[in-house]
């Protein structure tokens, strides 16, 4: 009988610990996506160009379920007027 009262809280604590650790550790994302750059308007219908988008960062999820991405998003052949060391993003979902 005493074993039962010891094992059940231990199982609950282990289950809670596993769920908490899965939520607490961020997931790493490194993705290269291919897309198309275009410009709207009838006079610009000839302007289409393939591009590559590089996404590199971590997705954090809190215990309440809110998600936050911290990392960089780069687009090939685009000149971004921000210094290289200041291009970090923080996006909340």
XYZ file of C-alpha atoms in Angstrom:
93
model
C 0.000 0.000 0.000
C 2.825 2.401 0.857
C 4.475 1.607 -2.489
C 1.359 2.743 -4.328
C 1.400 6.133 -2.596
C 5.067 6.548 -3.499
C 4.909 5.364 -7.131
C 1.911 7.429 -8.285
C 3.356 10.850 -7.296
C 6.706 9.779 -8.732
C 5.077 8.936 -12.096
C 3.227 12.255 -12.086
C 6.453 14.142 -11.338
C 8.376 12.318 -14.083
C 5.589 12.953 -16.612
C 5.490 16.637 -15.675
C 9.293 16.825 -15.966
C 9.288 15.297 -19.459
C 6.559 17.658 -20.685
C 8.343 20.651 -19.161
C 11.669 19.711 -20.736
C 10.068 19.322 -24.169
C 8.557 22.806 -23.882
C 11.607 24.483 -22.342
C 14.252 23.545 -24.894
C 14.137 25.458 -28.195
C 13.961 23.764 -31.591
C 16.639 24.684 -34.131
C 15.475 25.561 -37.650
C 17.805 25.959 -40.617
C 15.785 26.100 -43.830
C 16.431 27.221 -47.421
C 13.246 27.996 -49.335
C 12.867 28.772 -53.028
C 10.312 31.372 -54.054
C 9.451 33.889 -56.734
C 9.919 37.637 -56.526
C 7.383 39.603 -58.547
C 5.875 43.068 -58.794
C 2.160 43.752 -58.935
C 0.521 45.714 -61.722
C -0.291 45.131 -65.386
C 2.749 47.076 -66.574
C 5.064 44.895 -64.424
C 3.837 41.435 -65.436
C 7.254 40.640 -66.973
C 9.057 41.136 -63.638
C 9.416 37.660 -62.071
C 12.635 36.301 -60.645
C 13.430 33.147 -58.611
C 14.950 33.814 -55.189
C 16.173 31.794 -52.208
C 15.226 32.605 -48.626
C 17.496 31.395 -45.793
C 15.939 30.972 -42.338
C 18.239 30.183 -39.418
C 17.213 30.378 -35.772
C 15.497 28.808 -32.824
C 11.805 28.511 -31.995
C 11.071 28.881 -28.284
C 7.780 27.770 -26.758
C 6.729 28.882 -23.297
C 4.719 26.851 -20.832
C 1.657 28.962 -21.700
C 1.990 27.989 -25.382
C 3.257 31.241 -26.875
C 5.985 30.790 -29.482
C 8.908 33.089 -30.270
C 11.384 32.803 -33.149
C 14.863 34.232 -32.608
C 17.227 34.160 -35.550
C 17.875 35.566 -39.011
C 16.010 35.601 -42.311
C 18.079 36.427 -45.404
C 16.952 36.829 -49.014
C 19.443 36.236 -51.837
C 20.337 39.219 -54.041
C 18.732 41.698 -51.630
C 20.784 44.496 -50.147
C 19.624 44.999 -46.560
C 20.796 48.354 -45.125
C 21.326 46.888 -41.646
C 24.789 45.901 -40.373
C 25.492 42.161 -40.419
C 25.754 41.875 -36.623
C 22.375 43.614 -36.064
C 20.174 41.468 -38.311
C 18.784 39.297 -35.546
C 14.999 38.984 -35.414
C 12.622 38.234 -32.588
C 9.140 37.323 -33.835
C 6.317 36.395 -31.440
C 3.514 34.167 -32.691
